[in-house]
Tab-separated table of C-alpha atoms in Angstrom:
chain	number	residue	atom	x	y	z
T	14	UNK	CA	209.127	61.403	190.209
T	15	UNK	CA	208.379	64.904	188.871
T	16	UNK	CA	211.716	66.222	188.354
T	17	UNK	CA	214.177	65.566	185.630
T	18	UNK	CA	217.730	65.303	186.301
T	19	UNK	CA	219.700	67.485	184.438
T	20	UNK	CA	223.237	66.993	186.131
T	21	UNK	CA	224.288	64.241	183.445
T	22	UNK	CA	223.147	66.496	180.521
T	23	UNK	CA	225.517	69.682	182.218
T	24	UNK	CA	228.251	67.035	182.451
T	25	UNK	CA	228.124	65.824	178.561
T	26	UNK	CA	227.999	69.655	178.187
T	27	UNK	CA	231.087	70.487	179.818
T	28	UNK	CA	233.324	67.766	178.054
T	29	UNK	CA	231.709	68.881	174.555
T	30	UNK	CA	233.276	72.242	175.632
T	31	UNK	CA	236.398	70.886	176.717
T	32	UNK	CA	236.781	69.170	173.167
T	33	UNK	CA	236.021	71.714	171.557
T	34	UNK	CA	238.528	74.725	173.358
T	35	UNK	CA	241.154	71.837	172.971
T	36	UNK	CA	240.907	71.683	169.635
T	37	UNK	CA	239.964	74.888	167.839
T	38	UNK	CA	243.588	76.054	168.439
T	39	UNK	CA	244.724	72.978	166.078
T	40	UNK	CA	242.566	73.899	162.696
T	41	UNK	CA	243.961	75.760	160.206
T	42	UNK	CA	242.189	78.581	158.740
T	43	UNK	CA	242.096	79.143	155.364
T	44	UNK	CA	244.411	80.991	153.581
T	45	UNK	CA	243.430	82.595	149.889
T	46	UNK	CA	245.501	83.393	147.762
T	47	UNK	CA	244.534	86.982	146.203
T	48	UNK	CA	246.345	87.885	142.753
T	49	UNK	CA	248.772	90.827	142.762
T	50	UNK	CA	248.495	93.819	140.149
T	51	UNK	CA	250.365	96.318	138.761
T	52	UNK	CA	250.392	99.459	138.610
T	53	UNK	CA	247.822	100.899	135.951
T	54	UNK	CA	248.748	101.522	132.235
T	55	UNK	CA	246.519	104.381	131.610
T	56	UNK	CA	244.309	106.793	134.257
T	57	UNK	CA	240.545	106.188	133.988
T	58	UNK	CA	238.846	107.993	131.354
T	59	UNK	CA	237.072	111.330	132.362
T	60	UNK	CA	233.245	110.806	131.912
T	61	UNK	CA	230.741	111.817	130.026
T	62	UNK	CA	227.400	113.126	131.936
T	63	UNK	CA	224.013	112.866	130.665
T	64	UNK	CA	221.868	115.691	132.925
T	65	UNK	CA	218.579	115.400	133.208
T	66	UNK	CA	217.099	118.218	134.289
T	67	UNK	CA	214.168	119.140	136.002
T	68	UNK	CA	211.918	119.866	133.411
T	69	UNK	CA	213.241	116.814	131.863
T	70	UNK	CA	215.304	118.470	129.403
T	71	UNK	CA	218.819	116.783	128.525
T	72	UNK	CA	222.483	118.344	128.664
T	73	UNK	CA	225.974	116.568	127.998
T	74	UNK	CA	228.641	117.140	129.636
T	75	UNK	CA	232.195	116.087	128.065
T	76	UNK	CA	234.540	116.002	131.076
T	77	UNK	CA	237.509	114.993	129.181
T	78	UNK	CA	237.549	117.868	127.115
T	79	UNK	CA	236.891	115.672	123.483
T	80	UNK	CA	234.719	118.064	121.999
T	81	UNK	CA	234.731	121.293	120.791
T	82	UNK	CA	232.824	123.029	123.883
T	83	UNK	CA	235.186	121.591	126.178
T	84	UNK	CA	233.812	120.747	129.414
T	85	UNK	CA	230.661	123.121	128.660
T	86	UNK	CA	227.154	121.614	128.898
T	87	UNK	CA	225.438	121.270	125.339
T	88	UNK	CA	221.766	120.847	125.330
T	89	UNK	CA	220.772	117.761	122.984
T	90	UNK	CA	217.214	115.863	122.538
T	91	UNK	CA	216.794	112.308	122.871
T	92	UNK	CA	217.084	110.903	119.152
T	93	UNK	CA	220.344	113.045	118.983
T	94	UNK	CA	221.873	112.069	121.955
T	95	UNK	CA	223.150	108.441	121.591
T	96	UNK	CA	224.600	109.483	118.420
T	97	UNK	CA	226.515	111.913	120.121
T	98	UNK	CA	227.842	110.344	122.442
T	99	UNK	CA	228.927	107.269	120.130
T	100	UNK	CA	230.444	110.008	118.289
T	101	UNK	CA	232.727	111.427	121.363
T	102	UNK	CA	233.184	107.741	122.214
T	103	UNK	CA	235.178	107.084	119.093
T	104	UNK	CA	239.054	107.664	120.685
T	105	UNK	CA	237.499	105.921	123.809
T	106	UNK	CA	235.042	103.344	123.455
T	107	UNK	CA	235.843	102.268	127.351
T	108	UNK	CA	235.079	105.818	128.134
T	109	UNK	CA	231.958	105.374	130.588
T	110	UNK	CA	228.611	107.604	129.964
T	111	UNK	CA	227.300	108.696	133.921
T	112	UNK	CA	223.362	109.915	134.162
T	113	UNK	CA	223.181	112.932	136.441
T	114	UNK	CA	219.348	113.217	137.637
T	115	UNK	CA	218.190	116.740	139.155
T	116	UNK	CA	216.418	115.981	142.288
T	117	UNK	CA	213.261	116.918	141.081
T	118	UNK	CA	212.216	114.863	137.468
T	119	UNK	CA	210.993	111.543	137.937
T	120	UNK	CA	212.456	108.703	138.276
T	121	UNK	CA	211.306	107.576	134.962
T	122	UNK	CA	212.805	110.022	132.876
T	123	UNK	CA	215.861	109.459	134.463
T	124	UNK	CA	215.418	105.111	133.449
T	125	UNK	CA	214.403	105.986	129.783
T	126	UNK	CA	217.564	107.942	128.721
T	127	UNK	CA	219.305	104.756	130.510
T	128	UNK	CA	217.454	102.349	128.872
T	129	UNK	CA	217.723	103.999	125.197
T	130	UNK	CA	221.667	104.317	125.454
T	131	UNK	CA	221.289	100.590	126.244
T	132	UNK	CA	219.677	100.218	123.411
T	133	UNK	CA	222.102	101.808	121.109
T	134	UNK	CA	224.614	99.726	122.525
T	135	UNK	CA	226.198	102.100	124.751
T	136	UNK	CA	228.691	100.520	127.388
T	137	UNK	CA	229.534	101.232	130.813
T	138	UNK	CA	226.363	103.414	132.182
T	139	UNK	CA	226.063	104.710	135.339
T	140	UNK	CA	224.123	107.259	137.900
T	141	UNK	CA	225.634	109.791	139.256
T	142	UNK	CA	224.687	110.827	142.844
T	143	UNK	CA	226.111	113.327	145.407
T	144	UNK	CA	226.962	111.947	148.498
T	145	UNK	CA	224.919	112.564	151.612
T	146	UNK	CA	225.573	115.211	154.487
């Protein structure tokens, strides 16, 4: 005999599929519980912006206003900058520092003004990117 039977195999199918439509409708599904919050206490802080610009030069931008030049750009160097902006971080220390990249400087320069406000201890550090088309 060269030929297997498959009829019994299609019938334990068919009851497995009975079962199971029978019984899906009888399982619960689970339910999480999400917390609930209010209504925030205080709007985000405005950020600061670190630019780094194409020839790899660095600007800060105060957003919020904190500092004298308002929300003017003010061309600082790298061993100045972190103690700036610990400096404008004083009233805020939650205030978060964002690092604008121009298009065209490396990559790198844009990860080693990162990684030296992490090393001053700087908190909340971010890129800043403009959305796509």
């Amino acid at each position: 005999m060269n030929e297997i039977n498959v009829v019994p195999y299609i019938d334990v199918m068919l009851v497995l599929l009975v079962i199971f439509m029978v019984t899906a409708p009888m399982t619960q599904s689970g339910s999480v519980n999400l917390p609930s919050v209010g209504k925030s206490a205080q709007p985000p802080a405005a950020p600061l912006e670190v630019i780094v610009k194409a020839d790899a030069s660095l600007a800060l931008r105060d957003r919020a206003g904190n500092s004298a030049t308002g929300s003017s750009e003010k061309t600082v160097t790298r061993s100045e900058l972190a103690a700036y902006i610990k400096q404008l971080q004083i009233k805020n220390p939650q205030q978060p520092v964002l690092i604008a990249g121009d298009k065209d400087v490396k990559y790198e320069a844009v990860l080693s003004v990162m990684d030296e406000l992490q090393r001053q201890q700087v908190e909340k550090i971010g890129l800043l990117v403009q959305p796509g088309k």
